[in-house]
Tab-separated table of C-alpha atoms in Angstrom:
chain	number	residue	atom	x	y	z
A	159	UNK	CA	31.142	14.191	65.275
A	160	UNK	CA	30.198	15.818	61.463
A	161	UNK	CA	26.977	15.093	60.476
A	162	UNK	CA	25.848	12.066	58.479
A	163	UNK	CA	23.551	13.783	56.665
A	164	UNK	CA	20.121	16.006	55.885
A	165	UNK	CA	18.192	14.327	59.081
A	166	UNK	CA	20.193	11.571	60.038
A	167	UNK	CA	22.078	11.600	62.851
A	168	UNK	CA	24.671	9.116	64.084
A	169	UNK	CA	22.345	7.349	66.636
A	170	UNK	CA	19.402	6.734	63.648
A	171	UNK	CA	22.440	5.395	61.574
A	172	UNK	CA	24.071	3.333	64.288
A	173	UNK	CA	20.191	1.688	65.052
A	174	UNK	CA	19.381	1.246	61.361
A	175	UNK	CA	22.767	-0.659	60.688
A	176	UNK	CA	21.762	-2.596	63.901
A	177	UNK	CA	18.462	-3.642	62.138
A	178	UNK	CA	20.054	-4.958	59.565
A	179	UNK	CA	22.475	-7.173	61.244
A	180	UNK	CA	19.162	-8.109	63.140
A	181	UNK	CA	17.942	-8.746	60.077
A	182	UNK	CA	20.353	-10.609	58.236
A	183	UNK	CA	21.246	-12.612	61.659
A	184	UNK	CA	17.418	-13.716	61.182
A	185	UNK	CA	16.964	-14.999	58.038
A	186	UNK	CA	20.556	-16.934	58.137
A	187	UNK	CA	18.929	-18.922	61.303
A	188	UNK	CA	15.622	-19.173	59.136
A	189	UNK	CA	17.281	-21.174	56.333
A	190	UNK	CA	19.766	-22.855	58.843
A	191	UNK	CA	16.599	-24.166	60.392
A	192	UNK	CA	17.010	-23.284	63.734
A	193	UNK	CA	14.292	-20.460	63.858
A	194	UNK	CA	10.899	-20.872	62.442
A	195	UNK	CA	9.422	-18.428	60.011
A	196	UNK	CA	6.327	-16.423	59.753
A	197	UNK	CA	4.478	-17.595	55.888
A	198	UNK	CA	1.167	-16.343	54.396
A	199	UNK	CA	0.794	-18.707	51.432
A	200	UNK	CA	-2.354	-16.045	50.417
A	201	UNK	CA	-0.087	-12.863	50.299
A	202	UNK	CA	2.870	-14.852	48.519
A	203	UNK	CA	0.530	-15.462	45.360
A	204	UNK	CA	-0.804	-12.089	46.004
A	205	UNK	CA	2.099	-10.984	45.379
A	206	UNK	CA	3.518	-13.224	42.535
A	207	UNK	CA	0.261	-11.337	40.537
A	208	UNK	CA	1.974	-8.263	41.351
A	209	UNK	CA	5.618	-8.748	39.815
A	210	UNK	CA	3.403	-10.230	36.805
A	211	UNK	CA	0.759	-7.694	36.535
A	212	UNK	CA	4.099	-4.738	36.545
A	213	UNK	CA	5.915	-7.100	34.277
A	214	UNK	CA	3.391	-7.070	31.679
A	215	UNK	CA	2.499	-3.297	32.107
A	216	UNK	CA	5.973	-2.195	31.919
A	217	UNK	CA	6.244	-4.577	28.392
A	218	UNK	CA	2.965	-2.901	27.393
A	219	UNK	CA	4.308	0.555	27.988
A	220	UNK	CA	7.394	0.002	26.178
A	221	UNK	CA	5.747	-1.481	23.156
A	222	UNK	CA	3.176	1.726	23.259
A	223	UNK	CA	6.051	4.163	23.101
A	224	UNK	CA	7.691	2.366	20.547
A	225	UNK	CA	4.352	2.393	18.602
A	226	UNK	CA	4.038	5.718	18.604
A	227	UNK	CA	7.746	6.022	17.364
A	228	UNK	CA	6.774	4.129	14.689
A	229	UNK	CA	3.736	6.763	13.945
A	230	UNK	CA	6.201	9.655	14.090
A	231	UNK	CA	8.165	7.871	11.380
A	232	UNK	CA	5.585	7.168	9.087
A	233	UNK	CA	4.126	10.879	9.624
A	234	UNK	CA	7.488	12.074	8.694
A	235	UNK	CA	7.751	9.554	5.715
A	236	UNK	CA	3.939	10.577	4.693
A	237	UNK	CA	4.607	14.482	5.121
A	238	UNK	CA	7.849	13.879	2.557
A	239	UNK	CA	6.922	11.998	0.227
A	240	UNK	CA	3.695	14.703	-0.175
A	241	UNK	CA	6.025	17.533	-0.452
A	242	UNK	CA	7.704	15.807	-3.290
A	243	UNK	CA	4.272	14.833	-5.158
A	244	UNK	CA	3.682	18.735	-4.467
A	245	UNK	CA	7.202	19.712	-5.806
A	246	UNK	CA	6.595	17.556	-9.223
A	247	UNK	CA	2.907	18.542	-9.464
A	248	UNK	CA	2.729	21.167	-11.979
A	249	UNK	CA	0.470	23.779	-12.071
A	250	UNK	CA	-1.652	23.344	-15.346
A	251	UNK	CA	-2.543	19.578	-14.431
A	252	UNK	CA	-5.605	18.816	-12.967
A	253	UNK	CA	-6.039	19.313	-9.292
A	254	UNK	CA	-3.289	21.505	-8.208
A	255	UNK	CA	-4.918	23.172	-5.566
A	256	UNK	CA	-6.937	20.339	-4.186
A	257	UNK	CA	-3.756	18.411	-3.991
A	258	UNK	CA	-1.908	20.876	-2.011
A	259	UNK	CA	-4.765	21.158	0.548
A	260	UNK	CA	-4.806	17.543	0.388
A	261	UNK	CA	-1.136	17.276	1.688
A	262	UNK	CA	-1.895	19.990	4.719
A	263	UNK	CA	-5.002	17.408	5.198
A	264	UNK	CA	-2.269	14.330	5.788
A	265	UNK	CA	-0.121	16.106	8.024
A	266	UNK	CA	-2.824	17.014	10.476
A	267	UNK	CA	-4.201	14.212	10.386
A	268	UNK	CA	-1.100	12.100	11.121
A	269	UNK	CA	-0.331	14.794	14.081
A	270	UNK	CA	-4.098	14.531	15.414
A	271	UNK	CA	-3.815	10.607	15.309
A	272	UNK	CA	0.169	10.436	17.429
A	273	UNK	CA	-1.879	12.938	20.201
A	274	UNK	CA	-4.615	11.186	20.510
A	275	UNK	CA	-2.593	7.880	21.145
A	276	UNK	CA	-0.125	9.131	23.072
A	277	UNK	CA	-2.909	11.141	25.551
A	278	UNK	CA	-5.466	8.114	25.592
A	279	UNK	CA	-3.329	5.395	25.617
A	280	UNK	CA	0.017	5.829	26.475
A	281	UNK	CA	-0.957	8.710	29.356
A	282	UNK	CA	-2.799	5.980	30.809
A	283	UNK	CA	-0.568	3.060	31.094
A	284	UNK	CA	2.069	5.815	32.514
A	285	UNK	CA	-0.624	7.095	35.175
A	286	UNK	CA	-1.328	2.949	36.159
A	287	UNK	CA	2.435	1.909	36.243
A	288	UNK	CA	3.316	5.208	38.662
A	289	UNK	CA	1.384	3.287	41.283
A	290	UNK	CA	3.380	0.155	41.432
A	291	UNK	CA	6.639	1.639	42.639
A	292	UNK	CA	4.885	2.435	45.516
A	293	UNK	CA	3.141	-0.918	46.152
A	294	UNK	CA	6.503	-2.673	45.606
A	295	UNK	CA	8.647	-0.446	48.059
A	296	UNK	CA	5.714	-0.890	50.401
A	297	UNK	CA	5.396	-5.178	50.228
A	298	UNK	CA	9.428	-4.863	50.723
A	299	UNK	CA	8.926	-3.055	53.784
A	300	UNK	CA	6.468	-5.437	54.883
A	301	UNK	CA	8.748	-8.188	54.115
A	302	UNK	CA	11.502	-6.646	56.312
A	303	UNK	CA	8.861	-5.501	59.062
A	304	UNK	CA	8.141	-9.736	58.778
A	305	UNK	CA	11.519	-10.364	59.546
A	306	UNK	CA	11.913	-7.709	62.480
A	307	UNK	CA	8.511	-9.417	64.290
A	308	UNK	CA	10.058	-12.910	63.634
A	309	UNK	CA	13.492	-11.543	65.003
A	310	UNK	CA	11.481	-10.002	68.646
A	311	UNK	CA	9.188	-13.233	68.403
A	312	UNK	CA	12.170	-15.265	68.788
A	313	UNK	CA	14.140	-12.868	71.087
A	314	UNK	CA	11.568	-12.833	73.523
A	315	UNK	CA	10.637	-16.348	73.727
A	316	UNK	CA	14.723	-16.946	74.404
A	317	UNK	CA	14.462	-14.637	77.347
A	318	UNK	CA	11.683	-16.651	78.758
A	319	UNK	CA	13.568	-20.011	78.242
A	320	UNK	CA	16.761	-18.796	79.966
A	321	UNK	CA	17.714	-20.276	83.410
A	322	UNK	CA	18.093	-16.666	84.582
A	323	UNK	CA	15.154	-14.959	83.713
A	324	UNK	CA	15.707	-11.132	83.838
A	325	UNK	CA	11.818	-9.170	84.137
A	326	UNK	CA	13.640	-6.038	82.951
A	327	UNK	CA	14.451	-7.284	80.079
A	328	UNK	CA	11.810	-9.854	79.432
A	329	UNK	CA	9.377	-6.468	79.753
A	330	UNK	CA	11.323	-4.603	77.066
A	331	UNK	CA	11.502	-8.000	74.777
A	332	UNK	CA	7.606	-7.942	75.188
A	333	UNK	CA	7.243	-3.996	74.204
A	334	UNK	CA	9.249	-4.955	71.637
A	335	UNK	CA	7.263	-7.939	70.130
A	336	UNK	CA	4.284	-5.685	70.377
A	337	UNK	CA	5.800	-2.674	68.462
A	338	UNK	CA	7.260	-5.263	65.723
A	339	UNK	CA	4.362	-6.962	65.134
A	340	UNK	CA	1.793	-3.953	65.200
A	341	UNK	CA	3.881	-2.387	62.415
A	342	UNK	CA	4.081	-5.754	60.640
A	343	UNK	CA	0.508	-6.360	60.901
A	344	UNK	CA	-0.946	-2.738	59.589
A	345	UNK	CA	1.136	-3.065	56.739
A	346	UNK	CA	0.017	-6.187	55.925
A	347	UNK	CA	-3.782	-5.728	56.284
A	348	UNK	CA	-2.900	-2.819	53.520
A	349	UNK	CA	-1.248	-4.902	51.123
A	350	UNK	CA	-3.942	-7.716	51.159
A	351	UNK	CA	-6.625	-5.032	50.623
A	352	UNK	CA	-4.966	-3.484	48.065
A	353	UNK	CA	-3.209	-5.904	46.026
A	354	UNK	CA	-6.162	-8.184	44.929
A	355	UNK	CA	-7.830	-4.897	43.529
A	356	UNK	CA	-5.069	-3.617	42.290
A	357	UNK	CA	-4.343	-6.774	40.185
A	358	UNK	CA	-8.266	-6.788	38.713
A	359	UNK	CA	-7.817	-3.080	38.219
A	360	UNK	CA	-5.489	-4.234	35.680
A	361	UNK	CA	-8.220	-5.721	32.841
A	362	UNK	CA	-10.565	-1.992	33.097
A	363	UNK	CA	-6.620	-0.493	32.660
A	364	UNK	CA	-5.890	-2.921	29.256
A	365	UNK	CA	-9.707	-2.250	27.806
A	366	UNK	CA	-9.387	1.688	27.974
A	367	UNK	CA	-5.725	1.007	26.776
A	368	UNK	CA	-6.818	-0.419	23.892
A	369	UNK	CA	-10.220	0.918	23.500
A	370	UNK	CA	-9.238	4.229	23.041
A	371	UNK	CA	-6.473	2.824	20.534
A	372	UNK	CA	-8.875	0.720	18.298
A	373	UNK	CA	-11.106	4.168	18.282
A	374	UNK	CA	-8.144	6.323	17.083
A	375	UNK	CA	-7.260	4.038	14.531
A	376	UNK	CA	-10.485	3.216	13.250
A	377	UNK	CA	-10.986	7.010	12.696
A	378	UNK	CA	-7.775	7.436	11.637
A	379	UNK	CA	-8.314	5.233	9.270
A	380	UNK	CA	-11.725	6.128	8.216
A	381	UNK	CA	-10.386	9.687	7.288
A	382	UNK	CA	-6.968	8.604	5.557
A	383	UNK	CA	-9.382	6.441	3.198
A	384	UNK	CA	-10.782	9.575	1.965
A	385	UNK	CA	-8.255	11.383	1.137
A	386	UNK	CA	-6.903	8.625	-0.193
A	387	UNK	CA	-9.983	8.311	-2.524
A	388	UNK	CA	-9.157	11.771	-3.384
A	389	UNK	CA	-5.927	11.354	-4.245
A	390	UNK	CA	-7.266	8.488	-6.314
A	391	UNK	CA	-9.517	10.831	-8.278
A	392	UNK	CA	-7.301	13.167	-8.890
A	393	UNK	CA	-4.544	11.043	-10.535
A	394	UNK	CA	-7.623	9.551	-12.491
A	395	UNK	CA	-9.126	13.314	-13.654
A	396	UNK	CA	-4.996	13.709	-14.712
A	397	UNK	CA	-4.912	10.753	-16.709
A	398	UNK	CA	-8.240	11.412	-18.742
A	399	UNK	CA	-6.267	14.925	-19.303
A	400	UNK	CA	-3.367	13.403	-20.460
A	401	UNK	CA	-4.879	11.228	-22.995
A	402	UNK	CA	-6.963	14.176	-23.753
A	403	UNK	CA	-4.037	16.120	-24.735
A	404	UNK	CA	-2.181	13.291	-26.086
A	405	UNK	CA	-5.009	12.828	-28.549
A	406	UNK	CA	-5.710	16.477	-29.468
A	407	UNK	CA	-1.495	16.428	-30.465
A	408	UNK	CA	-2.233	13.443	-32.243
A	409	UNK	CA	-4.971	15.200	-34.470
A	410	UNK	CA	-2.892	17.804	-34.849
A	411	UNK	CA	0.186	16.123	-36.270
A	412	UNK	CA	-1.991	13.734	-38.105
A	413	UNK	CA	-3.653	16.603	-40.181
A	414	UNK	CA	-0.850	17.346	-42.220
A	415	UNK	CA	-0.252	13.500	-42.970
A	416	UNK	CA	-2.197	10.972	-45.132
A	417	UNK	CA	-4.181	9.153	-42.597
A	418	UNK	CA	-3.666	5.298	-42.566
A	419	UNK	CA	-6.963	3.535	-44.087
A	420	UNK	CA	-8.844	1.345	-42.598
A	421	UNK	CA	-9.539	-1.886	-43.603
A	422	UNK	CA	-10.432	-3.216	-46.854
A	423	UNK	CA	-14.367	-3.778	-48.329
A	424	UNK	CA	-15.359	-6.532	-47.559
A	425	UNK	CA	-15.858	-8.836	-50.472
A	426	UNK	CA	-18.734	-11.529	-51.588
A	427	UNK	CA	-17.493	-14.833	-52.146
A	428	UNK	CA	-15.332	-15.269	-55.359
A	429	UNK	CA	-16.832	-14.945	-58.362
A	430	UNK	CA	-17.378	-18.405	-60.788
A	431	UNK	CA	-14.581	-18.367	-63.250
A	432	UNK	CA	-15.044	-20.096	-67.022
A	433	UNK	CA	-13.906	-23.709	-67.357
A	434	UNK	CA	-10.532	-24.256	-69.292
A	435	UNK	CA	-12.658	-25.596	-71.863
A	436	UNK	CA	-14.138	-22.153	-72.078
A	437	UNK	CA	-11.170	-20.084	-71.871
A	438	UNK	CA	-9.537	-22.280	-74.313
A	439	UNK	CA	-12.108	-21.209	-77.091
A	440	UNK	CA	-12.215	-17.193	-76.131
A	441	UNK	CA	-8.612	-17.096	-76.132
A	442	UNK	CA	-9.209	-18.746	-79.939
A	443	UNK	CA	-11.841	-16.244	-80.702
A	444	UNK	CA	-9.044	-13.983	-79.604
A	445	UNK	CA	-6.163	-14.741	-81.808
A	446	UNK	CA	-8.586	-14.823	-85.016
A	447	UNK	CA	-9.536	-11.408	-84.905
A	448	UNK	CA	-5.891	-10.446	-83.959
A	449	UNK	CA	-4.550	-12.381	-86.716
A	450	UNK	CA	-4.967	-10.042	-89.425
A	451	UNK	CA	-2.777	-7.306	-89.465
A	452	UNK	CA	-4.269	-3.522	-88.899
A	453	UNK	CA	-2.357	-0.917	-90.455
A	454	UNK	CA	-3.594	1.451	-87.629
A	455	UNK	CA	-2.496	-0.727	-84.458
A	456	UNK	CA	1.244	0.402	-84.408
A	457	UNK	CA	0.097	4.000	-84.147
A	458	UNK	CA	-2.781	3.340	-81.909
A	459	UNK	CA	-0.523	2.036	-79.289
A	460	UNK	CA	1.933	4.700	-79.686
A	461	UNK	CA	-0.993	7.005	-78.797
A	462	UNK	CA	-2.384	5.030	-75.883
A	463	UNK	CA	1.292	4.884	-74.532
A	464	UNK	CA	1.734	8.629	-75.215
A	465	UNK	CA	-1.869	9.293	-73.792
A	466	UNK	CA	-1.031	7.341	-70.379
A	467	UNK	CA	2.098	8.768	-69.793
A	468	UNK	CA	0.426	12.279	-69.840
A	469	UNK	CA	-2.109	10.981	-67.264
A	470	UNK	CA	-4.686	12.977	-67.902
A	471	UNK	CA	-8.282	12.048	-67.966
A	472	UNK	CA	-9.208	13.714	-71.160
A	473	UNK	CA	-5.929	12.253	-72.790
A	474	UNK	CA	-6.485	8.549	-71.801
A	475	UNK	CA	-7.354	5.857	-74.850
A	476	UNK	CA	-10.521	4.394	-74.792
A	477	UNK	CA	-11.165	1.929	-72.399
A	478	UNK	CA	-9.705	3.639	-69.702
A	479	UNK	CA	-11.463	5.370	-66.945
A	480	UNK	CA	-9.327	7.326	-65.074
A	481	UNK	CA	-6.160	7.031	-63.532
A	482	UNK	CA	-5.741	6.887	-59.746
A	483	UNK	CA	-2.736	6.428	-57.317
A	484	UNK	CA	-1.977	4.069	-54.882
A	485	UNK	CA	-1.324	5.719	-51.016
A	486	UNK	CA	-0.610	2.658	-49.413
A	487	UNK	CA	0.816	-1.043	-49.987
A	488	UNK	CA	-1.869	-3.113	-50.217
A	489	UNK	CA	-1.251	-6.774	-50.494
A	490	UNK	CA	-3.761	-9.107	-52.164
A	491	UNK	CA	-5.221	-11.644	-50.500
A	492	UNK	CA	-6.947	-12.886	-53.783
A	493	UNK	CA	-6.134	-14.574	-56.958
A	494	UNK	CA	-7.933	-11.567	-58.839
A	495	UNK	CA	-6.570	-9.070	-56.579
A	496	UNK	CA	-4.432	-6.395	-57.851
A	497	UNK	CA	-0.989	-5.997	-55.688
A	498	UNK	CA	-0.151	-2.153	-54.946
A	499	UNK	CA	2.744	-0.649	-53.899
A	500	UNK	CA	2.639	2.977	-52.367
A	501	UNK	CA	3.339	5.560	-55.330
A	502	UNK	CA	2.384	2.701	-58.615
A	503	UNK	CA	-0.128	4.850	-60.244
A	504	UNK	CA	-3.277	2.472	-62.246
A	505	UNK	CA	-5.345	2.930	-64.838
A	506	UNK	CA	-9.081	1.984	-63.936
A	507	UNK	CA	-10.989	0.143	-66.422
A	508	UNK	CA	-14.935	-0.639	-66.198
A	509	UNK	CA	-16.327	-4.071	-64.780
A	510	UNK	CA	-16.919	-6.407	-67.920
A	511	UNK	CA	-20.348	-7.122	-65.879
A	512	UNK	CA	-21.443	-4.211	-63.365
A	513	UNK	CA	-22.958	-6.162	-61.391
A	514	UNK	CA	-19.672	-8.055	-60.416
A	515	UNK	CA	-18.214	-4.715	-59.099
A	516	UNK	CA	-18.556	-4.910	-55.256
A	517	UNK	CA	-18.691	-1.347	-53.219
A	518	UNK	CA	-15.659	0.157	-52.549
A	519	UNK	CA	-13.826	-2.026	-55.121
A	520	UNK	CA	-12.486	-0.512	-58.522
A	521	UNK	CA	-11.018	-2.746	-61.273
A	522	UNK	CA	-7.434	-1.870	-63.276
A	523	UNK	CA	-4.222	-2.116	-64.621
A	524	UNK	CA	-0.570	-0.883	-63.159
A	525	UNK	CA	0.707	1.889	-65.610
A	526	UNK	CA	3.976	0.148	-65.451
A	527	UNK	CA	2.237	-3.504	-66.516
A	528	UNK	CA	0.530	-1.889	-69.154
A	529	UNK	CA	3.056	-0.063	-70.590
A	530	UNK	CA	5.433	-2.912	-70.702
A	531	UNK	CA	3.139	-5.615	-72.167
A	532	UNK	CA	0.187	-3.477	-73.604
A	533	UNK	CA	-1.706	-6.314	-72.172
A	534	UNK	CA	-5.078	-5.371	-70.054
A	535	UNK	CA	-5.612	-8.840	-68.946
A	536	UNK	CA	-3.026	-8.323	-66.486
A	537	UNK	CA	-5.932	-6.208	-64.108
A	538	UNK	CA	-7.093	-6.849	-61.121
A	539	UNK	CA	-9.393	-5.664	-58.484
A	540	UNK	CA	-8.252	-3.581	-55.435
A	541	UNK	CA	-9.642	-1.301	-52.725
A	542	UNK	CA	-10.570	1.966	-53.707
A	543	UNK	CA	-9.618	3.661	-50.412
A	544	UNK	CA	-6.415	2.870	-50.838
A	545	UNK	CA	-5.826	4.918	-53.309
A	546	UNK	CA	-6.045	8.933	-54.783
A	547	UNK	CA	-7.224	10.019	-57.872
A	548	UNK	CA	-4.842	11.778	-60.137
């Protein structure tokens, strides 16, 4: 006959297919009723723990590895989006080099902190769950080395029932029943020895478990804050240089251009003004001493206009000061406020009362106003800093 196989031979198969049928003959009486069955209510809970104590560290092992998958991505997802900070980084800003050691930083970090988990942690649940398989292929052997002492139990309690009792085989029964339940028994002093420790074993297991993971992280942690704080810095030193820079262009470009003023003098309240009453009778005064003709008038104001146009100090009529240009719009805020328009050159006149003139403030006439009504009474105040002398 060929061989079976590596160290079987055809009698071991022929006997273990027989134990089997034993077997299987057994437990079909068992939950037919008609042969009672060995229970240990103790071991059955002992070993409802253990399916739930390799349940839960099998879950537990998964959920570490997939963890650490998780930490691989985000290393990878750290270690690229450094490399393109380092690729747009250019080398004139602030921090170059500290920013490339920085990113070497990261990465070893992020490979220190997957090692540590996986050798603390994960190395650890895989070293507790190796044991189980063992445990569980040993309580199933127990289970069937239950059913084989049941099986002689009942065999040899038949043979010494029978009408025709046979010693023979009553003796071999007997050897039997002692074999069966020897086996039975030593495996099952094991297993309640071992299983209750093995199942508060499992709380020492889940503290180092997560122990050593809470201590990797919170270092972890601890050091990715700092060089996070660096990186923090850095960007700040690089936008103080930017606005640095930005500001130093600014001068620059600001040099060659007229720079914007700031804000008017501030004036005293208005001024008191004459009652119409008052006005009424210098405006009288006025028109007698402009009532009689002057023979020289016509060719004064041909010289004032003539004298203006050339704007030039020593050329201006009497009464006026100097002639200065407005630089920017100004736009009065006052009754007795002159308007100005960048480019509309006046003509300052003196302060009927010097002590009316308030800092910073000049008094005048537009060019164009003057030239077009000869009139002075058309002046007005306006800031001084708004304008450039000519």
């Amino acid at each position: 006959m060929a061989e079976i196989g590596k160290g079987v031979t055809a009698g071991k198969l022929a006997s273990n297919v027989q134990k089997r049928l034993t077997r299987a003959q057994e437990k079909v009486l068992q939950k037919l009723g008609k042969a009672d069955e060995t229970r240990d209510a103790a071991f059955e809970e002992m070993v409802a723990n253990f399916n739930k104590q390799m349940t839960e560290g099998t879950k537990l092992q998964k959920d570490l590895k997939a963890y650490l998958t998780a930490v691989k991505t985000m290393h990878d997802a750290s270690r690229r989006l450094q490399d393109c900070l380092a690729e747009m980084y250019e080398p004139d800003w602030f921090g170059k080099e500290e920013m490339d050691a920085m990113a070497e930083d990261t990465d070893t970090l992020w490979l220190d902190y997957h090692q540590n988990v996986t050798d603390k942690s994960l190395v650890t649940m895989d070293t507790y769950l190796a044991q189980l398989p063992d445990i569980k292929a040993r309580i199933a052997k127990r289970d069937r080395k239950m059913v084989d002492f049941d099986s002689a139990r009942h065999h040899f309690a038949s043979l010494q029932k029978g009408k025709k009792k046979d010693e023979a085989k009553i003796a071999k029964a007997e050897e039997e029943l002692g074999r069966a339940q020897r086996i039975f028994e030593e495996l099952n002093v094991e297993l309640q020895d071992e299983l209750p420790a093995l199942w508060d074993r499992r709380v020492g297991v889940y503290v180092n478990t997560f122990q050593s993971l809470a201590g990797h992280q919170e270092k972890f942690h601890k050091e990715m804050s700092k060089l996070s704080q660096n990186l923090n810095d850095i960007m700040t030193k690089l936008e103080e240089q930017r606005q640095l820079n930005e500001e130093a262009n600014h001068s620059e470009s600001a040099s060659s251009a007229p720079k914007r003023p700031g804000p008017p003098p501030s004036r005293p309240p208005p001024r008191l003004t004459p009652s119409p009453d008052q006005r009424q009778q210098h405006a009288g005064q006025l028109e007698d001493e402009t009532s009689v003709p002057d023979a020289n008038t016509e060719s004064t104001d041909t010289a004032l206009q003539s004298a203006v146009t050339n704007g030039s100090d020593g050329e201006l009529p009497p009464g006026f000061l100097y002639k200065v240009k407005a630089i920017h719009d100004y736009a009065a805020t006052d009754g007795d406020e002159l308007e100005l328009k960048i480019g509309d050159m006046v003509l300052v006149v003196a302060f009927d009362n010097p002590d009316e003139q308030d800092d910073g403030w000049l008094m005048g006439v537009t060019e164009s106003s003057w030239m077009q009504n000869k009139d002075i009474s058309a002046k007005g105040v306006f800031p001084e800093n708004f304008t450039q002398k000519v």
